[in-house]
PDB file of C-alpha atoms in Angstrom:
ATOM      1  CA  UNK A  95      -5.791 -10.045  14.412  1.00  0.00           C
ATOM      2  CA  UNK A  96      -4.566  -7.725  17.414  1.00  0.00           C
ATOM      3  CA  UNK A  97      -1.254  -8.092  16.024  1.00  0.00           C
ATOM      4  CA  UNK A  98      -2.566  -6.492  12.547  1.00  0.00           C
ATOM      5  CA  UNK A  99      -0.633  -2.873  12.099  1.00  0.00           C
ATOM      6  CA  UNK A 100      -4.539  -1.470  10.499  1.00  0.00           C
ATOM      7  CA  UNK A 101      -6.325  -3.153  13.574  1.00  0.00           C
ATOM      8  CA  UNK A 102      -8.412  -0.504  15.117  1.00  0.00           C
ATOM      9  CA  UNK A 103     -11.322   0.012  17.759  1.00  0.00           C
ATOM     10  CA  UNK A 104     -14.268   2.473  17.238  1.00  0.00           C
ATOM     11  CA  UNK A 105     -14.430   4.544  20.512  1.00  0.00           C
ATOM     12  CA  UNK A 106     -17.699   6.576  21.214  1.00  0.00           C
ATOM     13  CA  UNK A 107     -17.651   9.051  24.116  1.00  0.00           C
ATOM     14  CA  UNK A 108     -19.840  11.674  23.711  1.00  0.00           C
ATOM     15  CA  UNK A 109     -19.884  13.350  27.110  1.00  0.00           C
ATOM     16  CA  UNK A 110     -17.016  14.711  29.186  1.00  0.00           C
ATOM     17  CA  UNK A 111     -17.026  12.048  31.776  1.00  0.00           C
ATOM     18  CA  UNK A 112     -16.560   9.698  29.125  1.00  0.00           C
ATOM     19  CA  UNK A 113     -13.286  11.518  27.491  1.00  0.00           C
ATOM     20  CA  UNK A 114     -11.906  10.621  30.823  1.00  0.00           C
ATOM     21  CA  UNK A 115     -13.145   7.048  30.744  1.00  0.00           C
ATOM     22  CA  UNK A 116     -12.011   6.922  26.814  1.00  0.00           C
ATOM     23  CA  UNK A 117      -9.086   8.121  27.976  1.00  0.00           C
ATOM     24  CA  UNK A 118      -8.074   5.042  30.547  1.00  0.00           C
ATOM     25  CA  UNK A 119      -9.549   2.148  28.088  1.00  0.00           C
ATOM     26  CA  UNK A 120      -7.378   3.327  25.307  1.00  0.00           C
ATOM     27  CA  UNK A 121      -4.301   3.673  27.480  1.00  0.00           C
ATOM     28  CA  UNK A 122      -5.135   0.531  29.198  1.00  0.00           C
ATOM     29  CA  UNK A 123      -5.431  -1.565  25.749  1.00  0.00           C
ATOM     30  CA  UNK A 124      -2.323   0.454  24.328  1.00  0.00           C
ATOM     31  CA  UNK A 125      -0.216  -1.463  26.991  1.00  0.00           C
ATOM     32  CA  UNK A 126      -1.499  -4.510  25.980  1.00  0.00           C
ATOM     33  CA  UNK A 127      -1.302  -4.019  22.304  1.00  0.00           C
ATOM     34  CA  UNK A 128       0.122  -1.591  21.138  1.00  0.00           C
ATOM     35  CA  UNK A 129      -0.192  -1.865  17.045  1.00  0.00           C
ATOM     36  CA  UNK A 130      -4.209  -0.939  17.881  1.00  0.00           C
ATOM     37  CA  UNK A 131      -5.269   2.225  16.455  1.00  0.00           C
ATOM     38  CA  UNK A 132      -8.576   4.361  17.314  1.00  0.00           C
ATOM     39  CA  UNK A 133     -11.240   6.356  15.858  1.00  0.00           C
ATOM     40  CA  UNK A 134     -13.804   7.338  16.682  1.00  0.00           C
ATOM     41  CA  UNK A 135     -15.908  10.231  18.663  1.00  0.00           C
ATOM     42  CA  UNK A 136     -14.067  11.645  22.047  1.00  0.00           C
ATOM     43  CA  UNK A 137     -12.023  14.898  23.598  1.00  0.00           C
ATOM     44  CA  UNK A 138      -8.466  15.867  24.060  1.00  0.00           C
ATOM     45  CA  UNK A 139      -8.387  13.409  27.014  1.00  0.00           C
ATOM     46  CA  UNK A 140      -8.656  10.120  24.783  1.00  0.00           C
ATOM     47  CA  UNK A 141      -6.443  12.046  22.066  1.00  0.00           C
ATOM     48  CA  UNK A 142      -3.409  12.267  24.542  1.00  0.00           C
ATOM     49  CA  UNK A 143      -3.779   8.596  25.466  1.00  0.00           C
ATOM     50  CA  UNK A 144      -2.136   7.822  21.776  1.00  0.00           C
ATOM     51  CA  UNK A 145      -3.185   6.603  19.051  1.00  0.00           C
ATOM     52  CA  UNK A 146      -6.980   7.923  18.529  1.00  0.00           C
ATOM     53  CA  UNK A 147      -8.392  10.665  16.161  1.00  0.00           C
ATOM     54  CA  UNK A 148     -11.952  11.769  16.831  1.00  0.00           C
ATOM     55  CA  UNK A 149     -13.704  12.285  13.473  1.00  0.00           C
ATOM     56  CA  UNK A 150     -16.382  14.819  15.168  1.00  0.00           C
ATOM     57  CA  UNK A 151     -14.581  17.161  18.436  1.00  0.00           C
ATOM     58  CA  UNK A 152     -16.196  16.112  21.518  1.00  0.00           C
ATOM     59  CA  UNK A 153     -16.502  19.825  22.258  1.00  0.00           C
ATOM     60  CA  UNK A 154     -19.503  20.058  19.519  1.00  0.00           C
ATOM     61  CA  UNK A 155     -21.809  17.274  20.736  1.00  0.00           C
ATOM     62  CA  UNK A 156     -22.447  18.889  23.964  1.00  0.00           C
ATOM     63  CA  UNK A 157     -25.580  20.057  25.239  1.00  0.00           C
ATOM     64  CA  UNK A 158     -27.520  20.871  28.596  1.00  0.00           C
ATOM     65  CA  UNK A 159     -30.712  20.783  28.872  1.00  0.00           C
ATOM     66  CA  UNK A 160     -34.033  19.641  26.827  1.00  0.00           C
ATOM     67  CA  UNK A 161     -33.651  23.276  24.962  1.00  0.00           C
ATOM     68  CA  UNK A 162     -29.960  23.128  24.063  1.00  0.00           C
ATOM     69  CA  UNK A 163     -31.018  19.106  22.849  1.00  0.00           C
ATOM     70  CA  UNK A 164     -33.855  20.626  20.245  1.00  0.00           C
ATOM     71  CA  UNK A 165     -31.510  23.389  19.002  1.00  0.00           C
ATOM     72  CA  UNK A 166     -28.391  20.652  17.857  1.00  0.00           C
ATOM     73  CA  UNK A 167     -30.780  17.762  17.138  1.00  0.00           C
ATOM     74  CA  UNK A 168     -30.167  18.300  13.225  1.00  0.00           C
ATOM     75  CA  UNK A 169     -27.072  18.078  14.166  1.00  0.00           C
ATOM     76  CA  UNK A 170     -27.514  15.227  16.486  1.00  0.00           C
ATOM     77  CA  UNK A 171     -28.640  13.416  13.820  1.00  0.00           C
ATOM     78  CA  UNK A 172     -26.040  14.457  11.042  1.00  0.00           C
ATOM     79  CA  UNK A 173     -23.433  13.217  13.577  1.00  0.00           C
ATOM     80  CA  UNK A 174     -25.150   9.408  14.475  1.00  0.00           C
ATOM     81  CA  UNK A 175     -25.051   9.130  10.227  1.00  0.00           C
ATOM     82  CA  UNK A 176     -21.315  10.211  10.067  1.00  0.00           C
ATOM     83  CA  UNK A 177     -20.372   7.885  12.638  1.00  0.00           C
ATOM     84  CA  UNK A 178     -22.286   4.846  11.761  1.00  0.00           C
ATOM     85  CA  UNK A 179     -20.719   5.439   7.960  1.00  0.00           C
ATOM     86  CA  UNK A 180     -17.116   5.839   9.526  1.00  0.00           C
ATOM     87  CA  UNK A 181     -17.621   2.373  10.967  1.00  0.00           C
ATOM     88  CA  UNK A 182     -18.884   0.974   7.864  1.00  0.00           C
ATOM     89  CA  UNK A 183     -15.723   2.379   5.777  1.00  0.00           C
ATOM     90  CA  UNK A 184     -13.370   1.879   8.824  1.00  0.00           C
ATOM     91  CA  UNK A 185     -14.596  -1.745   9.559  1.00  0.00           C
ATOM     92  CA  UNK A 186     -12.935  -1.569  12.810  1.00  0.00           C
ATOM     93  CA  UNK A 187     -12.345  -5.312  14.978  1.00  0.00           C
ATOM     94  CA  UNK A 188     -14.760  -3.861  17.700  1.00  0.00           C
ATOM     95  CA  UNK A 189     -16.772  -0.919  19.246  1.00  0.00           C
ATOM     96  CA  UNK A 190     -16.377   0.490  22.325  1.00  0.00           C
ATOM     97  CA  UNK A 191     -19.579   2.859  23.065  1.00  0.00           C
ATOM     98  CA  UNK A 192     -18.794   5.112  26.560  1.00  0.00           C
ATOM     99  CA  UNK A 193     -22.338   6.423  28.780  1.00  0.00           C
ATOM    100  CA  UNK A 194     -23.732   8.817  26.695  1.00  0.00           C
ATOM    101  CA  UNK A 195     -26.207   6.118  25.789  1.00  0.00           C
ATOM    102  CA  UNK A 196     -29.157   8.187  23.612  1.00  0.00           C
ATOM    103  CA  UNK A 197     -25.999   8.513  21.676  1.00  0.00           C
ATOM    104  CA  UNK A 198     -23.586   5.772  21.299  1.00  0.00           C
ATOM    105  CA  UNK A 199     -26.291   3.068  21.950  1.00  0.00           C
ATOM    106  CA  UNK A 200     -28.321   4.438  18.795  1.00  0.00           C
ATOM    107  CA  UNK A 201     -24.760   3.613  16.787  1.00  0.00           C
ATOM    108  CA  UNK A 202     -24.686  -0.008  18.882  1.00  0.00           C
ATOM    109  CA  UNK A 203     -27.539  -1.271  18.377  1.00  0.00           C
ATOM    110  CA  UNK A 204     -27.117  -1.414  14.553  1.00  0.00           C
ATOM    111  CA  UNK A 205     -23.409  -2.892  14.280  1.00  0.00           C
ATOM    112  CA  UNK A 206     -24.319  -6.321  14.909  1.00  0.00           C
ATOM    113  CA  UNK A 207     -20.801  -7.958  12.928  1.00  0.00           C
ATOM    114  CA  UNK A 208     -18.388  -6.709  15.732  1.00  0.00           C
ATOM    115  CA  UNK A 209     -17.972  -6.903  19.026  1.00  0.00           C
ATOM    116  CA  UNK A 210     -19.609  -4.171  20.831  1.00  0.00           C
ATOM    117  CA  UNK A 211     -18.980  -2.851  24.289  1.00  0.00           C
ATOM    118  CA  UNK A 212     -20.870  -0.424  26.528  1.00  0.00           C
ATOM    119  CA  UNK A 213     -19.174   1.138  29.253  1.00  0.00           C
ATOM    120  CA  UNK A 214     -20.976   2.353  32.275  1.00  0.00           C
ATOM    121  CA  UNK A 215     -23.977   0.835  33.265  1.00  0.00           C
ATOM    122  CA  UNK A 216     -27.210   2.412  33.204  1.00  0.00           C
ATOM    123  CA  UNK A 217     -28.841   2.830  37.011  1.00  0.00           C
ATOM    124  CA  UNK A 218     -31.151   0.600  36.746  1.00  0.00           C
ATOM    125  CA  UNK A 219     -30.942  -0.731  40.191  1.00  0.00           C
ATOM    126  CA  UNK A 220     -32.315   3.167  41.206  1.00  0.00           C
ATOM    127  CA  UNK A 221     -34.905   3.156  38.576  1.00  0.00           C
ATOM    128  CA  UNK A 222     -36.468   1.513  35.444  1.00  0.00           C
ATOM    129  CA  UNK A 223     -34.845  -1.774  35.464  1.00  0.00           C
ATOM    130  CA  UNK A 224     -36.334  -2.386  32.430  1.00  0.00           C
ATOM    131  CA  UNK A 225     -33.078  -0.656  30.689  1.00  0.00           C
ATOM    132  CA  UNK A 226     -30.873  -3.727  32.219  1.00  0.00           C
ATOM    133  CA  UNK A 227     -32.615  -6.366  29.309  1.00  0.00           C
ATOM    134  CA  UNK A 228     -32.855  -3.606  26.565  1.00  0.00           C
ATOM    135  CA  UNK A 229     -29.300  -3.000  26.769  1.00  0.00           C
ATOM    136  CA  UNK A 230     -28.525  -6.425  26.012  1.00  0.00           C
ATOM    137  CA  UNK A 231     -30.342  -5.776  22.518  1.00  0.00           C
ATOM    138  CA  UNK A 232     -27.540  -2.922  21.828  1.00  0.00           C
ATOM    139  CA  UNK A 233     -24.641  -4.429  23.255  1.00  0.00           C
ATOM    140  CA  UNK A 234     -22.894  -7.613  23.326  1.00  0.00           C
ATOM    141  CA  UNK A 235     -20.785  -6.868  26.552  1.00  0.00           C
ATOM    142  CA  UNK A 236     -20.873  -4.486  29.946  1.00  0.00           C
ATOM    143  CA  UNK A 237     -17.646  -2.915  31.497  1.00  0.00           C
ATOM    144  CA  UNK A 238     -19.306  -2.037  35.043  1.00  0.00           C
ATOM    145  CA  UNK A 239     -17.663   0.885  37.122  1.00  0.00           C
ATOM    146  CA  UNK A 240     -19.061  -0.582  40.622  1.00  0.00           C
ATOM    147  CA  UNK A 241     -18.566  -4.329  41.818  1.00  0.00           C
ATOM    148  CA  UNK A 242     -22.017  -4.407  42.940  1.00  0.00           C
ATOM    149  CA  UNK A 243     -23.495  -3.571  38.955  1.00  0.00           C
ATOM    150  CA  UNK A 244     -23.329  -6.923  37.870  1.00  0.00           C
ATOM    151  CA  UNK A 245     -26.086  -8.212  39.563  1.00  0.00           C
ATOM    152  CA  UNK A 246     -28.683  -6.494  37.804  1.00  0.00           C
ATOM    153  CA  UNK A 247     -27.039  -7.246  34.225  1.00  0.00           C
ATOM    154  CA  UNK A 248     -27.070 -11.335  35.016  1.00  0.00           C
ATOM    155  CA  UNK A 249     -28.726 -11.980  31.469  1.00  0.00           C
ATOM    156  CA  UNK A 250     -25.566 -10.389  29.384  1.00  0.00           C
ATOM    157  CA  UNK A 251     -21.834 -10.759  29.813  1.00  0.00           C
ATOM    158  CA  UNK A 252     -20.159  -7.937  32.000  1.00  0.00           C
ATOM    159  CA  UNK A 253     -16.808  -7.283  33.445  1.00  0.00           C
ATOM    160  CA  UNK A 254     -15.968  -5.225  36.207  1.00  0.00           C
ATOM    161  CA  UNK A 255     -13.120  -2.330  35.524  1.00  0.00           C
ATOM    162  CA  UNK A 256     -13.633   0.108  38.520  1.00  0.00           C
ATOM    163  CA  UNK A 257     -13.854   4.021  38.329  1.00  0.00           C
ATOM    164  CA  UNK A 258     -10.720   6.045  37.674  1.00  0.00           C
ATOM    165  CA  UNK A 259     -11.671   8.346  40.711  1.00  0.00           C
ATOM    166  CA  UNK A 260     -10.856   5.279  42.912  1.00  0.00           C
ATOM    167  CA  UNK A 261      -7.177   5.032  41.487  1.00  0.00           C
ATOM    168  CA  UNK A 262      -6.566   8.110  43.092  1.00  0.00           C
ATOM    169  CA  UNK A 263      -7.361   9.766  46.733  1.00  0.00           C
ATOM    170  CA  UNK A 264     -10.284  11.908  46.802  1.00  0.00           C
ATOM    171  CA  UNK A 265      -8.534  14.877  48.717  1.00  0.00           C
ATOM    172  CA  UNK A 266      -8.978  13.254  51.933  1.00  0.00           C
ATOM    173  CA  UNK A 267      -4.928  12.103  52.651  1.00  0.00           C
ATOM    174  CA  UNK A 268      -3.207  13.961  56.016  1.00  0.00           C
ATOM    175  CA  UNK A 269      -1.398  16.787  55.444  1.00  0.00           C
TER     176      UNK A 269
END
């Protein structure tokens, strides 16, 4: 099926940080196959990997603080019932939901005939580590950012991918 020309992935990023991570998964499974296609929600990061169009802007789902939540949540909603149609009419071979998870976990946890994979694992090791065995009701698969995340997610399948600030110094090099 990955060699398919139509064969696409849903990508959900609804945050910032997860444009970025959007950004590395697509261009990481673009060198691997590169006749996939993307849709889905994300930024300008994940549109310059190639390949992806973002049926709401990123830009729009943005929102600090319990206040700015209220005002959009009409909006909130109108957006989970767009996306969860796109992937009805798209029918794509998998979902990948990034963080974000009161968003893209909400999508998740209904699409139960495709693969579906959460990246970024809640911090359940600092608190309520009840999340760890819910998320294995909304997900079928964990990409973990830190070696050490696996441990708490022993009851589902998880891979480790590292964080794409460790690819590259942190300012800290001699000058």
């Amino acid at each position: 099926m990955l060699s398919h020309p139509k064969a696409c992935v849903f990508v959900i990023a609804a945050e910032p940080s997860g444009d970025l991570l959007g950004h590395h998964i697509i261009r990481g499974l673009s060198k691997r196959f590169p006749t996939l296609s993307y849709r889905g929600v994300g930024g300008a990061l994940m549109e310059s990997a190639g390949h992806f169009s973002s049926i709401i802007p990123l830009s729009q789902l943005s929102c600090m603080g319990l206040v700015s939540i209220v005002k959009k949540l009409p909006f909130l909603v109108q957006c989970l019932s767009k996306v969860r149609r796109c992937i009805q009419q798209v029918r794509p071979m998998a979902l990948v939901t990034i963080d974000a998870p009161d968003f893209s976990l909400r999508i998740s946890q209904n699409m139960r005939d495709i693969p579906r994979i959460h990246c970024v694992a809640p911090s359940v090791w600092a608190w309520r580590p009840g999340r760890a065995k819910a998320l294995a009701q909304k997900t079928d698969h964990l990409l973990t950012l830190f070696p050490f995340e696996a441990k708490y997610f022993r009851h589902m399948e998880t891979t480790y991918v590292g964080h794409p600030s460790a690819e590259t110094p942190l300012g800290c090099a001699d000058r």
